[in-house]
Amino acid sequence: SAVISQKPSRDICQRGTSLTIQCQVDSQVTMMFWYRQQPGQSLTLIATANQGSEATYESGFVIDKFPISRPNLTFSTLTVSNMSPEDSSIYLCSAHRASGGEQYFGPGTRLTVT
Amino acid sequence: KQEVTQIPAALSVPEGENLVLNCSFTDSAIYNLQWFRQDPGKGLTSLLLIQSSQREQTSGRLNASLDKSSGRSTLYIAASQPGDSATYLCAVSPNQAGTALIFGKGTTLSVSS
């Protein structure tokens, strides 16, 4: 298995500011993903964090709003830029090893934008 | 486009009861299927992973089955306990290893003592 940690666990931010969320995996993984879970909803994929290249974004999500970095095989960051109350969600990082196929999730970052 | 549906959306049972959660998916070309547990305000805990070539997986009181051809999976929980109260999410991986998961909306389970 893989153990994933996220920082911060929660934050309350002002409208118009930005927040960077960190995701650390305890071992090297092939794929890392960022999901959003809006209140009362299931998980929606934001992007795939590619090591050494630009992230791959899903429809409805853009790099200017959600810039992602992945400098190595164990670490990634997601920035939520120019925040609005609609960005209030839980943001989850996940990781995947090619062998086995199981995906592991971090504890999530609960973001509230006021 | 793959869609995952979970029924029921919510379920309340008394302690000790056996129960079944249902998951269906529209495209049978999946790589695997995972069941997760999510406690309120928390992240996801992986419960069971079923590869597309498998029919079922068991872990303790949990048993998950997969009928890929009909696009269905069930999660069976035996002798439910109040600690089982959580939201259970079903997710499928498209027909390629390493891709992101597609989630259902979950079943929120409440087990009363």
mmCIF file of C-alpha atoms in Angstrom:
data_model
loop_
_atom_site.group_PDB
_atom_site.id
_atom_site.type_symbol
_atom_site.label_atom_id
_atom_site.label_comp_id
_atom_site.label_asym_id
_atom_site.label_seq_id
_atom_site.Cartn_x
_atom_site.Cartn_y
_atom_site.Cartn_z
ATOM 1 C CA SER A 1 0.000 0.000 0.000
ATOM 2 C CA ALA A 2 0.936 3.678 -0.111
ATOM 3 C CA VAL A 3 0.512 6.228 2.655
ATOM 4 C CA ILE A 4 -0.419 9.696 1.472
ATOM 5 C CA SER A 5 -0.325 12.872 3.524
ATOM 6 C CA GLN A 6 -1.761 16.264 2.658
ATOM 7 C CA LYS A 7 -1.113 19.734 3.997
ATOM 8 C CA PRO A 8 -3.014 21.671 5.159
ATOM 9 C CA SER A 9 -5.804 19.472 6.464
ATOM 10 C CA ARG A 10 -8.173 22.415 6.380
ATOM 11 C CA ASP A 11 -8.142 26.149 5.787
ATOM 12 C CA ILE A 12 -10.464 29.112 5.693
ATOM 13 C CA CYS A 13 -9.481 31.622 3.027
ATOM 14 C CA GLN A 14 -10.617 34.992 1.813
ATOM 15 C CA ARG A 15 -12.135 35.459 -1.606
ATOM 16 C CA GLY A 16 -9.542 36.384 -4.235
ATOM 17 C CA THR A 17 -6.583 34.733 -2.505
ATOM 18 C CA SER A 18 -4.761 31.507 -3.444
ATOM 19 C CA LEU A 19 -3.981 28.345 -1.509
ATOM 20 C CA THR A 20 -1.394 25.689 -2.289
ATOM 21 C CA ILE A 21 -2.089 22.141 -1.136
ATOM 22 C CA GLN A 22 0.782 19.699 -0.762
ATOM 23 C CA CYS A 23 0.586 15.953 -1.294
ATOM 24 C CA GLN A 24 3.356 13.604 -0.158
ATOM 25 C CA VAL A 25 3.482 9.859 -0.832
ATOM 26 C CA ASP A 26 5.667 7.573 1.266
ATOM 27 C CA SER A 27 7.000 5.724 -1.795
ATOM 28 C CA GLN A 28 7.474 6.307 -5.505
ATOM 29 C CA VAL A 29 4.289 6.082 -7.544
ATOM 30 C CA THR A 30 3.586 6.183 -11.234
ATOM 31 C CA MET A 31 0.459 8.309 -11.292
ATOM 32 C CA MET A 32 -0.890 11.049 -9.063
ATOM 33 C CA PHE A 33 -4.314 12.645 -9.341
ATOM 34 C CA TRP A 34 -6.198 15.559 -7.817
ATOM 35 C CA TYR A 35 -9.926 15.298 -7.138
ATOM 36 C CA ARG A 36 -12.513 17.735 -5.827
ATOM 37 C CA GLN A 37 -15.477 16.782 -3.690
ATOM 38 C CA GLN A 38 -18.058 19.520 -3.393
ATOM 39 C CA PRO A 39 -20.478 19.442 -0.455
ATOM 40 C CA GLY A 40 -22.833 16.483 -0.708
ATOM 41 C CA GLN A 41 -21.311 15.316 -3.994
ATOM 42 C CA SER A 42 -19.030 12.557 -5.114
ATOM 43 C CA LEU A 43 -15.475 12.978 -6.342
ATOM 44 C CA THR A 44 -14.660 14.752 -9.594
ATOM 45 C CA LEU A 45 -11.249 14.496 -11.215
ATOM 46 C CA ILE A 46 -9.472 17.849 -11.612
ATOM 47 C CA ALA A 47 -6.272 16.674 -13.287
ATOM 48 C CA THR A 48 -3.585 14.056 -13.590
ATOM 49 C CA ALA A 49 -0.255 15.263 -12.214
ATOM 50 C CA ASN A 50 2.465 14.156 -14.621
ATOM 51 C CA GLN A 51 6.036 13.929 -13.370
ATOM 52 C CA GLY A 52 8.304 16.194 -15.370
ATOM 53 C CA SER A 53 5.604 17.601 -17.632
ATOM 54 C CA GLU A 54 2.457 19.677 -17.540
ATOM 55 C CA ALA A 55 -0.606 18.264 -15.812
ATOM 56 C CA THR A 56 -3.509 16.893 -17.844
ATOM 57 C CA TYR A 57 -6.736 18.699 -16.979
ATOM 58 C CA GLU A 58 -10.291 17.434 -17.209
ATOM 59 C CA SER A 59 -13.021 19.343 -18.962
ATOM 60 C CA GLY A 60 -14.071 22.340 -16.897
ATOM 61 C CA PHE A 61 -10.743 22.735 -15.108
ATOM 62 C CA VAL A 62 -7.951 25.014 -16.367
ATOM 63 C CA ILE A 63 -4.316 25.477 -15.498
ATOM 64 C CA ASP A 64 -4.678 29.166 -14.641
ATOM 65 C CA LYS A 65 -7.211 28.330 -11.938
ATOM 66 C CA PHE A 66 -5.653 25.073 -10.690
ATOM 67 C CA PRO A 67 -1.906 25.063 -11.392
ATOM 68 C CA ILE A 68 -0.300 21.733 -10.485
ATOM 69 C CA SER A 69 3.304 20.772 -9.957
ATOM 70 C CA ARG A 70 4.896 17.352 -9.711
ATOM 71 C CA PRO A 71 8.652 17.721 -9.320
ATOM 72 C CA ASN A 72 9.318 14.052 -8.470
ATOM 73 C CA LEU A 73 7.681 10.636 -8.057
ATOM 74 C CA THR A 74 6.514 11.224 -4.479
ATOM 75 C CA PHE A 75 5.290 14.828 -4.313
ATOM 76 C CA SER A 76 2.720 17.090 -5.932
ATOM 77 C CA THR A 77 1.046 20.423 -5.240
ATOM 78 C CA LEU A 78 -2.302 21.851 -6.286
ATOM 79 C CA THR A 79 -2.935 25.581 -6.109
ATOM 80 C CA VAL A 80 -6.457 26.948 -6.025
ATOM 81 C CA SER A 81 -6.115 30.456 -7.447
ATOM 82 C CA ASN A 82 -8.258 33.564 -7.126
ATOM 83 C CA MET A 83 -10.667 31.702 -4.902
ATOM 84 C CA SER A 84 -14.406 32.233 -4.722
ATOM 85 C CA PRO A 85 -16.976 30.655 -2.372
ATOM 86 C CA GLU A 86 -17.755 28.129 -5.129
ATOM 87 C CA ASP A 87 -14.279 26.663 -4.585
ATOM 88 C CA SER A 88 -15.245 25.537 -1.086
ATOM 89 C CA SER A 89 -14.714 21.775 -1.274
ATOM 90 C CA ILE A 90 -12.611 18.915 -0.089
ATOM 91 C CA TYR A 91 -9.562 18.475 -2.306
ATOM 92 C CA LEU A 92 -8.086 14.984 -2.410
ATOM 93 C CA CYS A 93 -4.820 13.702 -3.736
ATOM 94 C CA SER A 94 -4.528 10.100 -4.886
ATOM 95 C CA ALA A 95 -1.724 7.892 -6.099
ATOM 96 C CA HIS A 96 -1.506 4.758 -8.162
ATOM 97 C CA ARG A 97 1.124 2.162 -8.889
ATOM 98 C CA ALA A 98 0.962 0.554 -12.295
ATOM 99 C CA SER A 99 1.137 -2.920 -10.781
ATOM 100 C CA GLY A 100 -1.957 -4.036 -8.903
ATOM 101 C CA GLY A 101 -4.063 -1.112 -9.941
ATOM 102 C CA GLU A 102 -5.206 -0.051 -6.479
ATOM 103 C CA GLN A 103 -5.533 3.684 -5.872
ATOM 104 C CA TYR A 104 -4.791 5.255 -2.530
ATOM 105 C CA PHE A 105 -6.109 8.541 -1.240
ATOM 106 C CA GLY A 106 -4.854 11.208 1.072
ATOM 107 C CA PRO A 107 -6.961 12.467 3.984
ATOM 108 C CA GLY A 108 -8.107 15.486 1.992
ATOM 109 C CA THR A 109 -7.921 19.235 2.464
ATOM 110 C CA ARG A 110 -11.154 20.913 3.509
ATOM 111 C CA LEU A 111 -11.233 24.395 2.014
ATOM 112 C CA THR A 112 -13.743 27.062 2.968
ATOM 113 C CA VAL A 113 -13.745 30.340 1.053
ATOM 114 C CA THR A 114 -15.469 33.318 2.635
ATOM 115 C CA LYS B 1 -19.137 8.020 -21.336
ATOM 116 C CA GLN B 2 -18.849 5.796 -18.280
ATOM 117 C CA GLU B 3 -21.381 6.458 -15.547
ATOM 118 C CA VAL B 4 -21.500 4.845 -12.121
ATOM 119 C CA THR B 5 -24.709 4.614 -10.116
ATOM 120 C CA GLN B 6 -25.123 3.513 -6.525
ATOM 121 C CA ILE B 7 -28.354 2.379 -4.955
ATOM 122 C CA PRO B 8 -29.648 3.115 -2.399
ATOM 123 C CA ALA B 9 -28.404 6.625 -1.700
ATOM 124 C CA ALA B 10 -28.940 6.082 2.018
ATOM 125 C CA LEU B 11 -29.603 3.091 4.214
ATOM 126 C CA SER B 12 -30.400 2.701 7.913
ATOM 127 C CA VAL B 13 -30.203 -0.687 9.600
ATOM 128 C CA PRO B 14 -30.081 -2.048 13.154
ATOM 129 C CA GLU B 15 -26.859 -3.510 14.445
ATOM 130 C CA GLY B 16 -26.251 -7.124 13.466
ATOM 131 C CA GLU B 17 -28.088 -7.011 10.167
ATOM 132 C CA ASN B 18 -26.500 -8.225 6.947
ATOM 133 C CA LEU B 19 -26.781 -5.738 4.093
ATOM 134 C CA VAL B 20 -26.010 -5.257 0.421
ATOM 135 C CA LEU B 21 -24.936 -2.091 -1.357
ATOM 136 C CA ASN B 22 -25.332 -1.935 -5.106
ATOM 137 C CA CYS B 23 -23.201 -0.352 -7.802
ATOM 138 C CA SER B 24 -23.829 -0.333 -11.548
ATOM 139 C CA PHE B 25 -21.760 1.013 -14.416
ATOM 140 C CA THR B 26 -22.738 1.699 -18.015
ATOM 141 C CA ASP B 27 -19.601 0.545 -19.863
ATOM 142 C CA SER B 28 -18.475 -3.007 -19.104
ATOM 143 C CA ALA B 29 -14.949 -2.324 -20.437
ATOM 144 C CA ILE B 30 -13.364 -1.677 -17.053
ATOM 145 C CA TYR B 31 -9.891 -2.471 -15.754
ATOM 146 C CA ASN B 32 -10.935 -2.860 -12.135
ATOM 147 C CA LEU B 33 -13.474 -1.744 -9.548
ATOM 148 C CA GLN B 34 -12.787 -0.425 -6.076
ATOM 149 C CA TRP B 35 -14.986 0.031 -3.048
ATOM 150 C CA PHE B 36 -14.063 2.820 -0.638
ATOM 151 C CA ARG B 37 -15.268 4.000 2.709
ATOM 152 C CA GLN B 38 -15.462 7.691 3.584
ATOM 153 C CA ASP B 39 -16.148 8.980 7.080
ATOM 154 C CA PRO B 40 -17.660 12.480 7.388
ATOM 155 C CA GLY B 41 -15.157 15.172 6.421
ATOM 156 C CA LYS B 42 -12.404 12.615 5.849
ATOM 157 C CA GLY B 43 -10.522 11.070 2.974
ATOM 158 C CA LEU B 44 -11.153 7.701 1.358
ATOM 159 C CA THR B 45 -10.138 4.322 2.711
ATOM 160 C CA SER B 46 -9.812 1.531 0.173
ATOM 161 C CA LEU B 47 -11.854 -1.510 1.186
ATOM 162 C CA LEU B 48 -11.671 -3.922 -1.712
ATOM 163 C CA LEU B 49 -10.243 -3.989 -5.219
ATOM 164 C CA ILE B 50 -11.661 -6.381 -7.816
ATOM 165 C CA GLN B 51 -9.793 -6.874 -11.061
ATOM 166 C CA SER B 52 -11.909 -7.235 -14.193
ATOM 167 C CA SER B 53 -11.014 -10.942 -14.417
ATOM 168 C CA GLN B 54 -12.195 -11.650 -10.872
ATOM 169 C CA ARG B 55 -15.687 -12.412 -9.590
ATOM 170 C CA GLU B 56 -15.307 -11.479 -5.950
ATOM 171 C CA GLN B 57 -13.016 -10.356 -3.166
ATOM 172 C CA THR B 58 -13.359 -10.782 0.576
ATOM 173 C CA SER B 59 -11.917 -8.938 3.537
ATOM 174 C CA GLY B 60 -13.214 -9.805 6.981
ATOM 175 C CA ARG B 61 -16.943 -9.087 7.096
ATOM 176 C CA LEU B 62 -16.891 -7.515 3.628
ATOM 177 C CA ASN B 63 -17.451 -9.315 0.372
ATOM 178 C CA ALA B 64 -17.538 -7.576 -2.994
ATOM 179 C CA SER B 65 -18.721 -9.234 -6.178
ATOM 180 C CA LEU B 66 -18.343 -8.185 -9.777
ATOM 181 C CA ASP B 67 -20.461 -9.118 -12.778
ATOM 182 C CA LYS B 68 -18.656 -7.252 -15.495
ATOM 183 C CA SER B 69 -20.914 -8.344 -18.350
ATOM 184 C CA SER B 70 -24.004 -6.946 -16.666
ATOM 185 C CA GLY B 71 -22.195 -3.885 -15.313
ATOM 186 C CA ARG B 72 -22.879 -4.599 -11.648
ATOM 187 C CA SER B 73 -21.058 -4.928 -8.371
ATOM 188 C CA THR B 74 -22.329 -5.516 -4.863
ATOM 189 C CA LEU B 75 -20.741 -4.928 -1.483
ATOM 190 C CA TYR B 76 -22.013 -7.305 1.169
ATOM 191 C CA ILE B 77 -21.487 -6.362 4.810
ATOM 192 C CA ALA B 78 -22.112 -9.131 7.316
ATOM 193 C CA ALA B 79 -23.216 -8.575 10.905
ATOM 194 C CA SER B 80 -23.178 -4.788 10.645
ATOM 195 C CA GLN B 81 -21.833 -2.681 13.528
ATOM 196 C CA PRO B 82 -22.286 0.999 14.463
ATOM 197 C CA GLY B 83 -18.649 1.517 13.433
ATOM 198 C CA ASP B 84 -19.625 0.618 9.875
ATOM 199 C CA SER B 85 -21.598 3.863 9.632
ATOM 200 C CA ALA B 86 -20.031 5.834 6.780
ATOM 201 C CA THR B 87 -20.459 6.611 3.100
ATOM 202 C CA TYR B 88 -19.472 3.787 0.770
ATOM 203 C CA LEU B 89 -18.219 4.724 -2.671
ATOM 204 C CA CYS B 90 -17.873 2.541 -5.713
ATOM 205 C CA ALA B 91 -15.375 3.531 -8.414
ATOM 206 C CA VAL B 92 -14.298 2.008 -11.711
ATOM 207 C CA SER B 93 -11.058 2.330 -13.599
ATOM 208 C CA PRO B 94 -11.446 2.510 -17.389
ATOM 209 C CA ASN B 95 -9.924 -0.173 -19.560
ATOM 210 C CA GLN B 96 -6.324 0.943 -19.048
ATOM 211 C CA ALA B 97 -4.109 0.713 -16.002
ATOM 212 C CA GLY B 98 -3.063 3.950 -14.413
ATOM 213 C CA THR B 99 -6.036 6.098 -15.277
ATOM 214 C CA ALA B 100 -8.192 8.026 -12.850
ATOM 215 C CA LEU B 101 -11.270 6.555 -11.226
ATOM 216 C CA ILE B 102 -14.890 7.309 -12.043
ATOM 217 C CA PHE B 103 -16.980 7.458 -8.909
ATOM 218 C CA GLY B 104 -20.560 6.857 -7.997
ATOM 219 C CA LYS B 105 -22.305 9.235 -5.609
ATOM 220 C CA GLY B 106 -22.127 6.773 -2.750
ATOM 221 C CA THR B 107 -24.419 5.079 -0.266
ATOM 222 C CA THR B 108 -24.578 6.586 3.197
ATOM 223 C CA LEU B 109 -24.982 3.821 5.751
ATOM 224 C CA SER B 110 -26.186 4.304 9.303
ATOM 225 C CA VAL B 111 -26.070 1.361 11.707
ATOM 226 C CA SER B 112 -27.915 1.884 14.971
ATOM 227 C CA SER B 113 -27.089 0.082 18.213
#
